Coordinates of C-alpha atoms in Angstrom, one line a residue:
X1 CA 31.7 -1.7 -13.7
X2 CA 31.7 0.4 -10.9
X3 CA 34.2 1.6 -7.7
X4 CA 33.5 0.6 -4.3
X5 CA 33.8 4.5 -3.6
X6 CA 30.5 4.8 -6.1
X7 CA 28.8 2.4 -4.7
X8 CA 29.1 3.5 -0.9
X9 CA 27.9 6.5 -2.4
X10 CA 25.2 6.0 -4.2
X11 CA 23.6 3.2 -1.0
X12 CA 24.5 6.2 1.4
X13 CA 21.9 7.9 -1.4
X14 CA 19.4 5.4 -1.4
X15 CA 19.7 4.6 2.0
X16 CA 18.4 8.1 2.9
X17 CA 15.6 8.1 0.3
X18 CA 14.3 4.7 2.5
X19 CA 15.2 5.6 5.7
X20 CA 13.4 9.0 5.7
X21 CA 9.8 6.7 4.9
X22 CA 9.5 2.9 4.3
X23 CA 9.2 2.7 0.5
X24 CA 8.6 -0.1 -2.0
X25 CA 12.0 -1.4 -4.1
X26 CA 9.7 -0.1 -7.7
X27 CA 9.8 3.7 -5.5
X28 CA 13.2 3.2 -5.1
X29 CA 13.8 2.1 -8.6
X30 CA 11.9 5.1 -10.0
X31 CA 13.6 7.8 -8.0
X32 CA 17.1 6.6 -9.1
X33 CA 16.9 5.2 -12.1
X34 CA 17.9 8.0 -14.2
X35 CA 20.5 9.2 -12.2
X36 CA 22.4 5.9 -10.8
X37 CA 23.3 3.3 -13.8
X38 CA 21.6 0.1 -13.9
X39 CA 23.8 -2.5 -13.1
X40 CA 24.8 -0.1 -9.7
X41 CA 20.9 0.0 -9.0
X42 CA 20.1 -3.1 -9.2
X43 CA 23.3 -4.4 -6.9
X44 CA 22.6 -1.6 -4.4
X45 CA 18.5 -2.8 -4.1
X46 CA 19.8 -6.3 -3.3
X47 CA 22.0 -5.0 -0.9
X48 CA 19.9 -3.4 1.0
X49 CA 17.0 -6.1 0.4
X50 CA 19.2 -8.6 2.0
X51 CA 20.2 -6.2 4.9
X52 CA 16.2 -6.1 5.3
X53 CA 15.7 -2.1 5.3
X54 CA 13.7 -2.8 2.0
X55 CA 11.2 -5.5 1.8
X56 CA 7.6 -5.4 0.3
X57 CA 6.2 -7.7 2.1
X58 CA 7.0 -5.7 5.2
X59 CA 5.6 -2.5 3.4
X60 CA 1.9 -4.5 2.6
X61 CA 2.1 -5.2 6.2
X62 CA 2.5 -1.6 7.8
X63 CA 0.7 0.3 5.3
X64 CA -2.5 -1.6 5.9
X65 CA -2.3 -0.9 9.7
X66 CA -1.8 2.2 8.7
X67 CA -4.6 2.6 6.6
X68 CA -6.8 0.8 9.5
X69 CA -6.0 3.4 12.1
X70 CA -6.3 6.5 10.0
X71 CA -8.7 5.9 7.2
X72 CA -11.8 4.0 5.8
X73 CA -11.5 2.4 3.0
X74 CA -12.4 -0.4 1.2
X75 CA -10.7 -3.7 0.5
X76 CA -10.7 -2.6 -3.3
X77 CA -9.2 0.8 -2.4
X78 CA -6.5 -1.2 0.0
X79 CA -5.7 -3.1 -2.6
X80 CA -5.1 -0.4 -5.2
X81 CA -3.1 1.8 -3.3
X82 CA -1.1 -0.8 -2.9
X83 CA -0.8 -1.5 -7.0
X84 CA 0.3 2.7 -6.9
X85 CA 3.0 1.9 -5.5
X86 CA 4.3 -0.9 -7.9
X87 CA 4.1 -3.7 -5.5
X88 CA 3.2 -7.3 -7.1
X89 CA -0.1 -8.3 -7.4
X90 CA 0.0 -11.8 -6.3
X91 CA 2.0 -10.5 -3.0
X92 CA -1.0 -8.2 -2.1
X93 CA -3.1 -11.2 -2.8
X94 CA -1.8 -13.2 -0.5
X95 CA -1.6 -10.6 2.3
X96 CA -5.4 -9.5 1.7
X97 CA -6.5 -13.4 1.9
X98 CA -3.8 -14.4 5.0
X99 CA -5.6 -11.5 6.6
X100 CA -9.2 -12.1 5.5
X101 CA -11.4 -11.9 7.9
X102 CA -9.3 -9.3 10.0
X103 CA -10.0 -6.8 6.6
X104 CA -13.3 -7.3 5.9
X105 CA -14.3 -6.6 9.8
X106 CA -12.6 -3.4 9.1
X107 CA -14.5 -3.1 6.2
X108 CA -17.7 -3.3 7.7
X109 CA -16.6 -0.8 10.5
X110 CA -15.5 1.3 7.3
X111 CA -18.5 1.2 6.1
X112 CA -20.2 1.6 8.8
X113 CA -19.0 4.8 9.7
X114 CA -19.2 6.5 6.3
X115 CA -23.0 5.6 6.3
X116 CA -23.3 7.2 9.8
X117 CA -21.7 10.6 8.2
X118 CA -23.5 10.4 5.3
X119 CA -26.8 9.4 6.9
X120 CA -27.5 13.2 7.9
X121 CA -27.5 14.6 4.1
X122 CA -28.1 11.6 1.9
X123 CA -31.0 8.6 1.6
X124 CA -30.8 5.4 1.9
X125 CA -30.1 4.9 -1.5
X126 CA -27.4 7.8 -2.2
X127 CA -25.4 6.1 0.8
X128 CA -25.8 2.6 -1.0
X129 CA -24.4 4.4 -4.7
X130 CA -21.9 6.0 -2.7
X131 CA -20.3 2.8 -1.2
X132 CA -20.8 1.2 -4.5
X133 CA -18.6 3.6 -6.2
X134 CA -15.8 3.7 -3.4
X135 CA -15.5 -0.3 -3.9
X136 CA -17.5 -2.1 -1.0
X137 CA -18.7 -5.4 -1.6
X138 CA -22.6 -5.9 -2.3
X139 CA -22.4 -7.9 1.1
X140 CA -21.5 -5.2 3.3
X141 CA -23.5 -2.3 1.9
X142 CA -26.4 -4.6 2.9
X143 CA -25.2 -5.5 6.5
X144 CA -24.5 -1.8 6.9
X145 CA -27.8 -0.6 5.4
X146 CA -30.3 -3.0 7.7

């Protein structure tokens, strides 16, 4: 067992580590599980679930605004930087289908605007290989490309 002196502690710890960016609870289970026994971890990660600083359903949410505002990327590539960061599959599931036709708008514009860089140095058909291989749907390579 533990003190309540160790586990203020160690949550001031963790606390910090998910203040400082919004993190997922397998990032926060990576960073300390070497260094903060188990039965400690696991307590303080439901602490702080329940206090709502750490939830991954809220982390889905604002890393895929953020990734709609800064980047373009595929569904695919959504989805698997999501998987990096350990979150559950069926959760990401979910979001992407709640959210359907919202993501797959973005990835046509996506799309759209790496064809429109790439148009300058590559055919028609480069473009279309290049897409492929970044993970956009058949579909919207072909809406893109007419």
């Amino acid at each position: 067992m533990y003190t309540i002196e160790e586990f203020d502690k160690e949550k001031s710890k963790v606390m910090n580590y998910i203040m400082y960016k919004k993190r997922t609870e397998f990032e926060v289970k990576n960073k300390f599980e070497k260094t903060i026994q188990k039965d400690l971890l696991c307590d303080i990660i439901s602490y702080v679930k329940e206090a709502g600083y750490l939830d991954d359903n809220d982390y889905i949410k604002r890393a895929v605004q953020e990734f709609m505002a800064l980047k373009s990327l595929s569904i695919k590539e959504i989805k698997y930087k999501l998987y990096q960061k350990g979150i559950d599959k069926n959760k990401i599931d979910d979001f992407i289908y709640g959210n359907k036709e919202e993501l797959e708008e973005y990835e046509i514009d996506s799309a759209k605007r790496i064809a429109l860089k790439k148009e300058r140095t590559m055919p028609k058909e480069e473009i279309e290989i290049f897409l492929l291989k970044k993970g956009y749907r058949q579909e919207t390579i072909k809406e893109v490309l007419k």
